[in-house]
Backbone as ProteinMPNN parsed JSONL, in Angstrom:
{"seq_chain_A": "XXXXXXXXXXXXXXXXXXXXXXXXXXXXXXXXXXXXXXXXXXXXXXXXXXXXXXXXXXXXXXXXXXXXXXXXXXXXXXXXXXXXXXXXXXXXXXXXXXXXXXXXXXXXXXXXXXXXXXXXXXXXXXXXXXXXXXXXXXXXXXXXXXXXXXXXXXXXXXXXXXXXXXXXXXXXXXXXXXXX", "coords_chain_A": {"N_chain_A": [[2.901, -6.846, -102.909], [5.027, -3.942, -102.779], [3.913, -0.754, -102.807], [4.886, 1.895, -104.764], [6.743, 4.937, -103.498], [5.04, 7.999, -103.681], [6.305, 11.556, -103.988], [4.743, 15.059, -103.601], [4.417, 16.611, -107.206], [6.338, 19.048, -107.08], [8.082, 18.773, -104.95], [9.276, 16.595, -106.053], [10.722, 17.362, -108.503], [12.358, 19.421, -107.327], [13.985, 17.821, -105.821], [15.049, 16.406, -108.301], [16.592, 18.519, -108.945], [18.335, 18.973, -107.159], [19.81, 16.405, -106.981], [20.877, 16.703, -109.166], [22.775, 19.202, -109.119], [24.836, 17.051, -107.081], [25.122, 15.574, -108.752], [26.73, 17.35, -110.422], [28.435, 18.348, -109.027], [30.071, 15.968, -108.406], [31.072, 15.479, -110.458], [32.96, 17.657, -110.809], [34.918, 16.537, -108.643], [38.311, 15.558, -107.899], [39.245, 13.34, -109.687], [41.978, 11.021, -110.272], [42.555, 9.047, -112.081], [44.507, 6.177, -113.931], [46.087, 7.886, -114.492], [44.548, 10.325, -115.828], [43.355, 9.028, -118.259], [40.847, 8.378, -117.96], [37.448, 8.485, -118.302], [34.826, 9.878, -116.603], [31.275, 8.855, -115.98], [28.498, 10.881, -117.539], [26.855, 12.342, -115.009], [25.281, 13.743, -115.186], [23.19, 13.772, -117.199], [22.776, 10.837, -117.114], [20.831, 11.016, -114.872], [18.654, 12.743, -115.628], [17.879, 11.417, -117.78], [16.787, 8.824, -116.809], [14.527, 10.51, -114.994], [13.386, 11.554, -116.533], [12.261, 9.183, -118.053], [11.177, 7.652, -116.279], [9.06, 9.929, -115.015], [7.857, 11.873, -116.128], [6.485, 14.419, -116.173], [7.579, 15.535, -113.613], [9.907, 16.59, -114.162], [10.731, 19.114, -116.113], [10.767, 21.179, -118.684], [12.4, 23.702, -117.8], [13.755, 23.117, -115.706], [15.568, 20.859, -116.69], [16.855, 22.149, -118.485], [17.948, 24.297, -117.147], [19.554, 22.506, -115.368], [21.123, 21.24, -117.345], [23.045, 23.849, -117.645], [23.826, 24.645, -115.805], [25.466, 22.637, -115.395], [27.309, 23.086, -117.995], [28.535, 25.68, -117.068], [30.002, 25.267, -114.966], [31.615, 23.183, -115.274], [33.095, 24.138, -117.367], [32.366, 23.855, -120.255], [31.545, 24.754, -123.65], [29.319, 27.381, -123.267], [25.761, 26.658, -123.047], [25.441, 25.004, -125.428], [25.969, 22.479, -124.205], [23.641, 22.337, -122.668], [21.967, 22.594, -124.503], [22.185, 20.605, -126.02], [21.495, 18.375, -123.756], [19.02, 19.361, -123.217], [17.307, 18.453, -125.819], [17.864, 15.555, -125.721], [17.042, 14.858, -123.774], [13.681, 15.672, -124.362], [13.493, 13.745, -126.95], [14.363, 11.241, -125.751], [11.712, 11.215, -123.689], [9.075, 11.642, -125.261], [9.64, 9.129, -126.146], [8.902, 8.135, -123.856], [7.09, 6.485, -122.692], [6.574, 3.708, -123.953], [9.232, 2.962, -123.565], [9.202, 2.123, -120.961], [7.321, -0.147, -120.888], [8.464, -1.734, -121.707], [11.205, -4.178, -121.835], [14.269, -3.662, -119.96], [16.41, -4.038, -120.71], [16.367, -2.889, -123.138], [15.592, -0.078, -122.698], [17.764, 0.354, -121.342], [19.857, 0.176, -123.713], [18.677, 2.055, -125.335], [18.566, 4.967, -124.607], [21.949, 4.324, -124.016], [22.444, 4.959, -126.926], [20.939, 7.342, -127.507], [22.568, 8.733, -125.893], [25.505, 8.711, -127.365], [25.076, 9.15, -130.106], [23.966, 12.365, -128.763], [26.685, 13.039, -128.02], [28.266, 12.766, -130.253], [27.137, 14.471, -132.171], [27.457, 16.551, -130.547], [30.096, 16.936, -130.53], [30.828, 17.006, -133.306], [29.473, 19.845, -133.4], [31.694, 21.406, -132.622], [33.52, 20.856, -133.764], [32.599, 22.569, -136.459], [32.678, 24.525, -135.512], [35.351, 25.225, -135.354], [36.545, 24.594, -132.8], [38.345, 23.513, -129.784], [37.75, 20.33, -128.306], [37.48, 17.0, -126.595], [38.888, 14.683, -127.836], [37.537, 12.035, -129.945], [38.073, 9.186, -129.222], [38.138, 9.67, -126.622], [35.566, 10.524, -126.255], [34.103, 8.233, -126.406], [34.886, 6.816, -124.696], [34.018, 7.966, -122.415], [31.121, 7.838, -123.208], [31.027, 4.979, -122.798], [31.64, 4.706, -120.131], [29.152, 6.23, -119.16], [26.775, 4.609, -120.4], [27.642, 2.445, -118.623], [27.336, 3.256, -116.127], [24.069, 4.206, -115.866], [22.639, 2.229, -115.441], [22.897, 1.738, -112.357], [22.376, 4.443, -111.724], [19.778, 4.24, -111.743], [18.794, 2.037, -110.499], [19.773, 3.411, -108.066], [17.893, 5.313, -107.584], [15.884, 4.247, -107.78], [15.83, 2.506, -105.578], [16.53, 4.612, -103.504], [14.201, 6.844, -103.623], [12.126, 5.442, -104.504], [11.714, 5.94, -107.069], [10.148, 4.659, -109.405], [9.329, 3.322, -112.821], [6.037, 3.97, -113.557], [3.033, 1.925, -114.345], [0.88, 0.641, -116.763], [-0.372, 3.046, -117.228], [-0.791, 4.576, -114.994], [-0.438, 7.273, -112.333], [1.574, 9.94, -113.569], [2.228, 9.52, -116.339], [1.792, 11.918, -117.722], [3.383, 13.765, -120.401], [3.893, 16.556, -119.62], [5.381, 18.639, -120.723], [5.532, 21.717, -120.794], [5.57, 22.535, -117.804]], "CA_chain_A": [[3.877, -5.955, -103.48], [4.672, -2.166, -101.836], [3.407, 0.271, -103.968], [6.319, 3.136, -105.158], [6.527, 6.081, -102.997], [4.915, 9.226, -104.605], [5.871, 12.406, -103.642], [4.587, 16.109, -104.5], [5.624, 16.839, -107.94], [7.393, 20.567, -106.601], [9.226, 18.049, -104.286], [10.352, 15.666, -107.374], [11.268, 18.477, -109.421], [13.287, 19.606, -106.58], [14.856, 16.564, -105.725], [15.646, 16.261, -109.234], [17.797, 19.753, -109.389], [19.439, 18.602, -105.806], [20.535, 15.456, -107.366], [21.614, 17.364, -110.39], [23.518, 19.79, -108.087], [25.564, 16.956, -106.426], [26.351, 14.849, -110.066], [28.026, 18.234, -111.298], [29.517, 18.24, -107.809], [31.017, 15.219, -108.338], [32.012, 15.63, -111.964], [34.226, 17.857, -110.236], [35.969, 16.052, -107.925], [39.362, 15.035, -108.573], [39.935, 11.46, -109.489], [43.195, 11.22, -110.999], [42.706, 7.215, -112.266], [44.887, 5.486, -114.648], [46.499, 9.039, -115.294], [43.909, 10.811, -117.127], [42.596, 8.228, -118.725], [39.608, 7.789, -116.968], [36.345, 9.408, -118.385], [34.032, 9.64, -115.928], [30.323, 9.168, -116.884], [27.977, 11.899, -117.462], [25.768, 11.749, -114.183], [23.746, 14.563, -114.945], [22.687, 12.987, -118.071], [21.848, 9.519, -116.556], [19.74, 11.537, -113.786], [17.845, 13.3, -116.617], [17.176, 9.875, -118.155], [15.857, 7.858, -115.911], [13.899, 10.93, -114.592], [12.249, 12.255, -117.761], [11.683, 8.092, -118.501], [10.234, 7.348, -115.131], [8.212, 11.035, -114.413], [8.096, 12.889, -117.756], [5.796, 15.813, -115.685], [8.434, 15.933, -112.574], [11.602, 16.755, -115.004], [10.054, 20.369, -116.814], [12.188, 21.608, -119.476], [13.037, 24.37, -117.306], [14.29, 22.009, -114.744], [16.015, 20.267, -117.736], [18.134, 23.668, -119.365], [18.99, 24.94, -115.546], [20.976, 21.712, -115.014], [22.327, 21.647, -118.386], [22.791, 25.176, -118.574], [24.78, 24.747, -114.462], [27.208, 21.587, -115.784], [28.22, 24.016, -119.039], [29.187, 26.441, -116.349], [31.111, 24.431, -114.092], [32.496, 21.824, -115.846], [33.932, 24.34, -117.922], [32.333, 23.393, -121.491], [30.566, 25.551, -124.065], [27.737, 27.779, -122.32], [24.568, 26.351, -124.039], [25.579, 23.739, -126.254], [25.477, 21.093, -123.755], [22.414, 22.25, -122.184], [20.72, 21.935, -125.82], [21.975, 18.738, -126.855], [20.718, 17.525, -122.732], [17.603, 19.443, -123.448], [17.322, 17.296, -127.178], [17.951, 14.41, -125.567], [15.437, 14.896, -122.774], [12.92, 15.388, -125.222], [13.527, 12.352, -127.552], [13.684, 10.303, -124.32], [10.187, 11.515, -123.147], [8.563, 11.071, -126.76], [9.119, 7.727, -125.806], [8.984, 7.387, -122.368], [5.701, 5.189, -122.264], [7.077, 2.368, -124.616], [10.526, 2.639, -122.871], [8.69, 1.949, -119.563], [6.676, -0.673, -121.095], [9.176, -3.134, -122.712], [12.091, -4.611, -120.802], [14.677, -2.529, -118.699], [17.894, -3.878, -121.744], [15.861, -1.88, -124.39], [15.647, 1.277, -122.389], [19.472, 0.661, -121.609], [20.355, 0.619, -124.771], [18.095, 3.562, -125.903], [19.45, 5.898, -123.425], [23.029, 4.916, -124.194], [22.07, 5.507, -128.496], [21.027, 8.76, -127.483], [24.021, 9.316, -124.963], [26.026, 8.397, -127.838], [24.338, 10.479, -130.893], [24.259, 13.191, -128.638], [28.321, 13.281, -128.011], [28.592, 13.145, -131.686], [26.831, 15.685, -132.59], [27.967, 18.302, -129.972], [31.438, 16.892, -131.355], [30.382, 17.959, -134.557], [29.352, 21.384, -133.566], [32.435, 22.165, -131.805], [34.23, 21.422, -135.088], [31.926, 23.052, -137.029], [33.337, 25.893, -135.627], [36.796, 25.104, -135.19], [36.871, 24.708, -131.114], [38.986, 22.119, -129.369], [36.884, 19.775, -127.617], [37.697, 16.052, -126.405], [39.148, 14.041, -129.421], [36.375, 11.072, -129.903], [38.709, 8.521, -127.897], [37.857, 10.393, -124.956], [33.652, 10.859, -125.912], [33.312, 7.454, -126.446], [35.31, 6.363, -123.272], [32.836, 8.979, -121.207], [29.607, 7.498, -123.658], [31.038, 4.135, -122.485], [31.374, 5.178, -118.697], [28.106, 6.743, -118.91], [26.519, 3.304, -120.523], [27.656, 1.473, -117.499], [26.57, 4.188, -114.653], [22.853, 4.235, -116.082], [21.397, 0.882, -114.385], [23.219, 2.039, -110.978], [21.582, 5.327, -111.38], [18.569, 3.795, -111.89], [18.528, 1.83, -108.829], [19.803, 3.524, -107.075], [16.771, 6.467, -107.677], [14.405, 3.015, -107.587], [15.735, 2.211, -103.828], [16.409, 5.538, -102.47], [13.399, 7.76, -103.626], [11.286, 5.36, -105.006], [11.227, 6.442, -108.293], [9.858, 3.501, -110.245], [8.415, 3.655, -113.201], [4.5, 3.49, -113.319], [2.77, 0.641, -115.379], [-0.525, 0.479, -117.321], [-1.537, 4.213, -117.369], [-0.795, 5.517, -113.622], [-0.208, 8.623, -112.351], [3.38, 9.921, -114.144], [2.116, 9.229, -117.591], [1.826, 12.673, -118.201], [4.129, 14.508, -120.858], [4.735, 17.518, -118.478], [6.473, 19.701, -121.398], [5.099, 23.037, -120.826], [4.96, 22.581, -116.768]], "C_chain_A": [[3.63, -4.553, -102.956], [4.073, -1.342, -103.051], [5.01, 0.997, -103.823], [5.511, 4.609, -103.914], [6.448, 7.114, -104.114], [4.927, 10.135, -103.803], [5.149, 13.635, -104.238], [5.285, 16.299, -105.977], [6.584, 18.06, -107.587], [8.087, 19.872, -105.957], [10.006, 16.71, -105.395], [11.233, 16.341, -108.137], [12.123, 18.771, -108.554], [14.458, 19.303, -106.26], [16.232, 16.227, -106.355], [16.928, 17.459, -109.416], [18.845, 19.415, -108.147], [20.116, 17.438, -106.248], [21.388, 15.627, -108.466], [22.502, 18.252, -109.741], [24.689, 19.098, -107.838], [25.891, 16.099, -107.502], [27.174, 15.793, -110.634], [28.91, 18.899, -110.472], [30.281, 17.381, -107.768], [31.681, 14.639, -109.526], [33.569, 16.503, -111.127], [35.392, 18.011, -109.186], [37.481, 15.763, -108.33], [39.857, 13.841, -108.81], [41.261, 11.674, -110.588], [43.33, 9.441, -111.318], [43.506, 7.316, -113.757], [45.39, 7.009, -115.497], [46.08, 9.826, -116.512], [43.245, 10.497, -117.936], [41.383, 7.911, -119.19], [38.581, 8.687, -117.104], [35.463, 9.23, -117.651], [32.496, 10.263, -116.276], [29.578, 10.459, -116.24], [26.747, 11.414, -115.959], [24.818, 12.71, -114.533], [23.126, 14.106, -116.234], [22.054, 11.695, -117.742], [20.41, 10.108, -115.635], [18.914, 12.023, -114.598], [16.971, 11.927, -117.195], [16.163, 9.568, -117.5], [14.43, 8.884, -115.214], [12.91, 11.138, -115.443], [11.471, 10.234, -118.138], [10.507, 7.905, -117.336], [8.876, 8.609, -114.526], [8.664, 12.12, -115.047], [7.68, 14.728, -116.776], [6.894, 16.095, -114.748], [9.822, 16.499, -113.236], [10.848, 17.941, -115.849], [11.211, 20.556, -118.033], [13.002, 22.821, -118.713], [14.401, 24.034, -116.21], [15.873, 21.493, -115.624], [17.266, 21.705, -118.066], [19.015, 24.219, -118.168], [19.875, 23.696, -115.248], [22.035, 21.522, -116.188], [23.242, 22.925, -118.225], [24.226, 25.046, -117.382], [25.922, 23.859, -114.96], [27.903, 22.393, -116.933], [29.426, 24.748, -117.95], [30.548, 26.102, -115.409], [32.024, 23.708, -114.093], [33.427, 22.455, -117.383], [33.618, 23.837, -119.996], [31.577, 24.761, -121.963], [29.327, 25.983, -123.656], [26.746, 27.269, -123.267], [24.562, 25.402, -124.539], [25.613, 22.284, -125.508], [24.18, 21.101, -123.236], [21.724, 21.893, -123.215], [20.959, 20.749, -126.285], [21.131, 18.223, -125.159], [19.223, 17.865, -122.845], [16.689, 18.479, -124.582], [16.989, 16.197, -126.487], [16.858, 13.914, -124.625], [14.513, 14.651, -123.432], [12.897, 14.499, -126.051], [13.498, 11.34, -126.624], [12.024, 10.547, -123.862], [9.502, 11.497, -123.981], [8.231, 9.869, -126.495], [8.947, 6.824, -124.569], [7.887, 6.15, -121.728], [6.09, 3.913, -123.052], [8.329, 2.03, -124.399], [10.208, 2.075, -121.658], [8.161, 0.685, -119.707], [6.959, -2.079, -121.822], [10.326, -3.371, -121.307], [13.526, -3.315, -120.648], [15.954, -2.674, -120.548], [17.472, -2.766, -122.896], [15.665, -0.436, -123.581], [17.062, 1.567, -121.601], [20.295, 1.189, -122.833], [19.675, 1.801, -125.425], [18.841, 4.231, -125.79], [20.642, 5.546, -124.066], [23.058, 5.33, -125.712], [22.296, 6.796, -128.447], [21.86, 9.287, -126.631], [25.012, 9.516, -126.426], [25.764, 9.803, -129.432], [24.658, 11.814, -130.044], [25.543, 13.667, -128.111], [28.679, 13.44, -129.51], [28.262, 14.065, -132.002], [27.135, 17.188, -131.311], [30.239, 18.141, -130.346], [31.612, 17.661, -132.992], [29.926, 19.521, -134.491], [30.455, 21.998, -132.857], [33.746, 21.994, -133.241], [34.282, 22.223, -136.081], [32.523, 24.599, -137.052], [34.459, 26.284, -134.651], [37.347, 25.641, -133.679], [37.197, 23.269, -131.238], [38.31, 21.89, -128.559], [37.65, 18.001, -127.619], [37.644, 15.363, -128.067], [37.874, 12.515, -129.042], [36.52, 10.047, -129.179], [38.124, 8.724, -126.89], [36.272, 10.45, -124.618], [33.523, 9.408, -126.083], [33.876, 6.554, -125.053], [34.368, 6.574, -122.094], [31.191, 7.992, -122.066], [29.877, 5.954, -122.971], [30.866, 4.011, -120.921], [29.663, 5.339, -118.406], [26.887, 5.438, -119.138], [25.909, 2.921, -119.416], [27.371, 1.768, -116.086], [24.822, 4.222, -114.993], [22.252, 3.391, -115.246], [21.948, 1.1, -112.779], [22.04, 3.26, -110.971], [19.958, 5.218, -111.395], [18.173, 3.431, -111.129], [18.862, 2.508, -107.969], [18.518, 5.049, -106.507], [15.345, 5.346, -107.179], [14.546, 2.761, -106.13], [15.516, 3.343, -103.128], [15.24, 6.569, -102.251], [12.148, 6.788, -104.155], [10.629, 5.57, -106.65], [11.362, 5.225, -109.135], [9.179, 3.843, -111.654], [7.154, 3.181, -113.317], [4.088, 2.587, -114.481], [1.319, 1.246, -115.744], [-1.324, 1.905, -117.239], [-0.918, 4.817, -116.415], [-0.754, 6.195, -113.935], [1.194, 8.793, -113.2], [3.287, 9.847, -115.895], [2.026, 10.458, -118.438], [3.026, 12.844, -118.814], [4.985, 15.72, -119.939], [5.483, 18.565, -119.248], [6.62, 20.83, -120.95], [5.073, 23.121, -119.065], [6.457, 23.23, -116.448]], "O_chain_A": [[2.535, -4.038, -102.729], [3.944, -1.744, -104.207], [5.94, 0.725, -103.063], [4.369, 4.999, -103.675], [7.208, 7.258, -105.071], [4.091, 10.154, -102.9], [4.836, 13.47, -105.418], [6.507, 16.186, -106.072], [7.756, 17.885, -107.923], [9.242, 20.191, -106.24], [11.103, 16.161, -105.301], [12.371, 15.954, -108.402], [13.174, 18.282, -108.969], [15.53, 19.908, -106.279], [17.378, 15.986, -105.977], [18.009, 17.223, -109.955], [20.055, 19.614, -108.259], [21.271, 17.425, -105.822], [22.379, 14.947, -108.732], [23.569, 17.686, -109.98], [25.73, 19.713, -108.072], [27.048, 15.69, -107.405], [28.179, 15.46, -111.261], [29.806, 19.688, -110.774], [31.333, 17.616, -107.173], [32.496, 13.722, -109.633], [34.721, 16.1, -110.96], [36.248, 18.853, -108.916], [37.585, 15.829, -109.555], [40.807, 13.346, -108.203], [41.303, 12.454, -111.54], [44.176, 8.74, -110.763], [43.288, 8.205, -114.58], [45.187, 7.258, -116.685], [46.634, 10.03, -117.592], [42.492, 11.282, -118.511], [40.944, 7.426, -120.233], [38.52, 9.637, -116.324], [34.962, 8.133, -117.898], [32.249, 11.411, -116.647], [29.747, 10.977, -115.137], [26.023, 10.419, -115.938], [23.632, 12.572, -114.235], [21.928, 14.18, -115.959], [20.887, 11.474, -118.066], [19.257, 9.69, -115.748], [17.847, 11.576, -114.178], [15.794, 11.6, -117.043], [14.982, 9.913, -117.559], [13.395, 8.286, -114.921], [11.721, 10.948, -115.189], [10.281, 10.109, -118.429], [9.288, 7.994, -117.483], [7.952, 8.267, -113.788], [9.485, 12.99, -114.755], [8.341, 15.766, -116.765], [7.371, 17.185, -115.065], [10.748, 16.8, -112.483], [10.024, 17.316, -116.517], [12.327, 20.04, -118.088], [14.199, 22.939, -118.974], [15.517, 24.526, -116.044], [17.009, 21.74, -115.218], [18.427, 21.823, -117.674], [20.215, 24.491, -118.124], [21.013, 23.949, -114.853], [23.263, 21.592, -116.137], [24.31, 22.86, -118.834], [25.381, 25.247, -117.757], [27.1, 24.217, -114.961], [29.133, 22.404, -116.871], [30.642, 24.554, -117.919], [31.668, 26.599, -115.289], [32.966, 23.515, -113.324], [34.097, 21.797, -118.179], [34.522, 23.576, -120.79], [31.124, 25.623, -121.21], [28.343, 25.243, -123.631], [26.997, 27.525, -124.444], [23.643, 24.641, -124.236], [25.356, 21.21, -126.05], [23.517, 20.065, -123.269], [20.893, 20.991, -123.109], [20.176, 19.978, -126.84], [20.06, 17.647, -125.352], [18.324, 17.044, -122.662], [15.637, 17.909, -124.294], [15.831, 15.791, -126.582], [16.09, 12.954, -124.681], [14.147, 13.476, -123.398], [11.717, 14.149, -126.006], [12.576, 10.527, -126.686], [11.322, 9.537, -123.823], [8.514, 11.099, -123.364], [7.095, 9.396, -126.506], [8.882, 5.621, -124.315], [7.897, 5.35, -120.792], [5.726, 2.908, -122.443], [8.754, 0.975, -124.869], [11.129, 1.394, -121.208], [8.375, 0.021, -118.693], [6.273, -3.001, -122.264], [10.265, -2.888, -120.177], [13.556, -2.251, -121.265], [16.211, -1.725, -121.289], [18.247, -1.95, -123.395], [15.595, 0.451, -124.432], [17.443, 2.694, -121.286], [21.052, 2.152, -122.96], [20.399, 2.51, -126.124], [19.8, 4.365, -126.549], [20.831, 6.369, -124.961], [23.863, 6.252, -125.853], [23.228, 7.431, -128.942], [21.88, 10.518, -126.626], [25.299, 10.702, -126.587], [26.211, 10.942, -129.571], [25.591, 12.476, -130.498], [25.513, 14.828, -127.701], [29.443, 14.349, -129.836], [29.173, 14.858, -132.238], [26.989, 18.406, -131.408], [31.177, 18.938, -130.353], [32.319, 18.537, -133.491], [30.036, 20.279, -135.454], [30.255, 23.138, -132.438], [34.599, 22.824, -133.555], [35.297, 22.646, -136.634], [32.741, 25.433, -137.931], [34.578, 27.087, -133.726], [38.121, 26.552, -133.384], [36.854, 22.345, -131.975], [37.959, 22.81, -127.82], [38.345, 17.725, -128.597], [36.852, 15.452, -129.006], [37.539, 12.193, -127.902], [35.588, 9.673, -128.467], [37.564, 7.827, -126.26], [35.724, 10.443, -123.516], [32.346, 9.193, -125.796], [33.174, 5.691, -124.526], [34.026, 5.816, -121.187], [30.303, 7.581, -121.319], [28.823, 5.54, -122.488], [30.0, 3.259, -120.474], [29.05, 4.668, -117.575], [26.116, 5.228, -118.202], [24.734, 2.886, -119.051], [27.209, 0.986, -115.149], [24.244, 4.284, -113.907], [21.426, 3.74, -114.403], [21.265, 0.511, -111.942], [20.981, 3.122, -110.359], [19.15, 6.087, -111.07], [17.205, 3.998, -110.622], [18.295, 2.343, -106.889], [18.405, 5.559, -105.393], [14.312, 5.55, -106.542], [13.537, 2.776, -105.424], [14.627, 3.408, -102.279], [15.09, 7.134, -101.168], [11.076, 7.388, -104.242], [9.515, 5.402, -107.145], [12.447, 4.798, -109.529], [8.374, 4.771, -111.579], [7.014, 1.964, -113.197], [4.781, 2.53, -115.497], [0.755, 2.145, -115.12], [-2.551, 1.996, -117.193], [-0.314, 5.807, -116.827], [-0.86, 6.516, -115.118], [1.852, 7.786, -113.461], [4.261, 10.119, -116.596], [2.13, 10.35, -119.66], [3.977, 12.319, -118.234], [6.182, 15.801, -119.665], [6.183, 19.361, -118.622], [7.758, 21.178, -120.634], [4.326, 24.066, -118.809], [6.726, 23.632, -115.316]]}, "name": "protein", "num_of_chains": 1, "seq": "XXXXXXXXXXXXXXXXXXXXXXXXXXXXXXXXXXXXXXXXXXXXXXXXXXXXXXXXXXXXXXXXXXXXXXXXXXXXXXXXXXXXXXXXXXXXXXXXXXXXXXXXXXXXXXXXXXXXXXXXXXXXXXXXXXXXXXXXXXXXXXXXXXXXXXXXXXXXXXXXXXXXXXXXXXXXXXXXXXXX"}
């Protein structure tokens, strides 16, 4: 069996904001499917996932708030409020990133989409809270459903192209990484 390619973490971390870069590049592309319809999933959320699950230390929180903080900006949503629910969610993912790693792949599917899911509700809830129009729930659970079914792609496709596996029985990667 190959071993996983490891690189530097300053080059994971990197990686990670370049791959975050080109999912809130291609949030805003224009697909015009099924006239509107068509929620397309959160990628910078899956990329967060799988990163903070697979290489808690390579994903920083700083790392973490600058891509939230860039899809607010771009994509046109409340400045902040999505970065803190992706920051949230980061952190409750990485809490458990060693017993998500450590059981089978359907249980850290379904995690991930829980907390995809939870955290659309509750930034639904704070945008009522204080009486802003935001996607009627139709529409968040269409995108939480999208987003679902893009997770195990983004997964492999981070597991084929970079290597990013996650580590077993201790390895390197097992670190937390909060404060880095």
């Amino acid at each position: 069996m190959k071993a996983a390619r490891r690189f530097a973490p300053a080059i994971e971390t990197a990686a990670l904001l370049g791959l975050g870069a080109a999912a809130i590049h291609f949030a805003l592309l224009p697909f015009d499917l099924a006239a509107g319809r068509f929620s397309g999933p959160d990628l910078v959320f899956c990329l967060v996932a799988a990163w903070v699950i697979r290489r808690p230390a390579e994903a920083p929180l700083w790392a973490v708030l600058g891509l939230g903080l860039a899809a607010d900006l771009f994509l046109s949503r409340p400045p902040g409020l999505g970065a803190l629910g992706l920051l949230l969610a980061a952190e409750a993912l990485r809490g458990s990133a060693i017993s998500l790693r450590s059981g089978p792949f359907a249980a850290e599917w379904l995690s991930v989409a829980g907390v995809f899911v939870a955290l659309q509700l509750c930034l639904h809830a704070a945008l009522q809270l204080v009486f802003l129009d935001g996607p009627g729930l139709g529409a968040l659970l269409r995108q939480a459903a999208a987003t679902a079914l893009a997770y195990p792609l983004v997964v492999a496709l981070l597991a084929v192209g970079l290597g990013l596996r996650a580590p077993r029985g201790g390895r390197a990667g097992d670190r937390l990484g909060r404060i880095a």
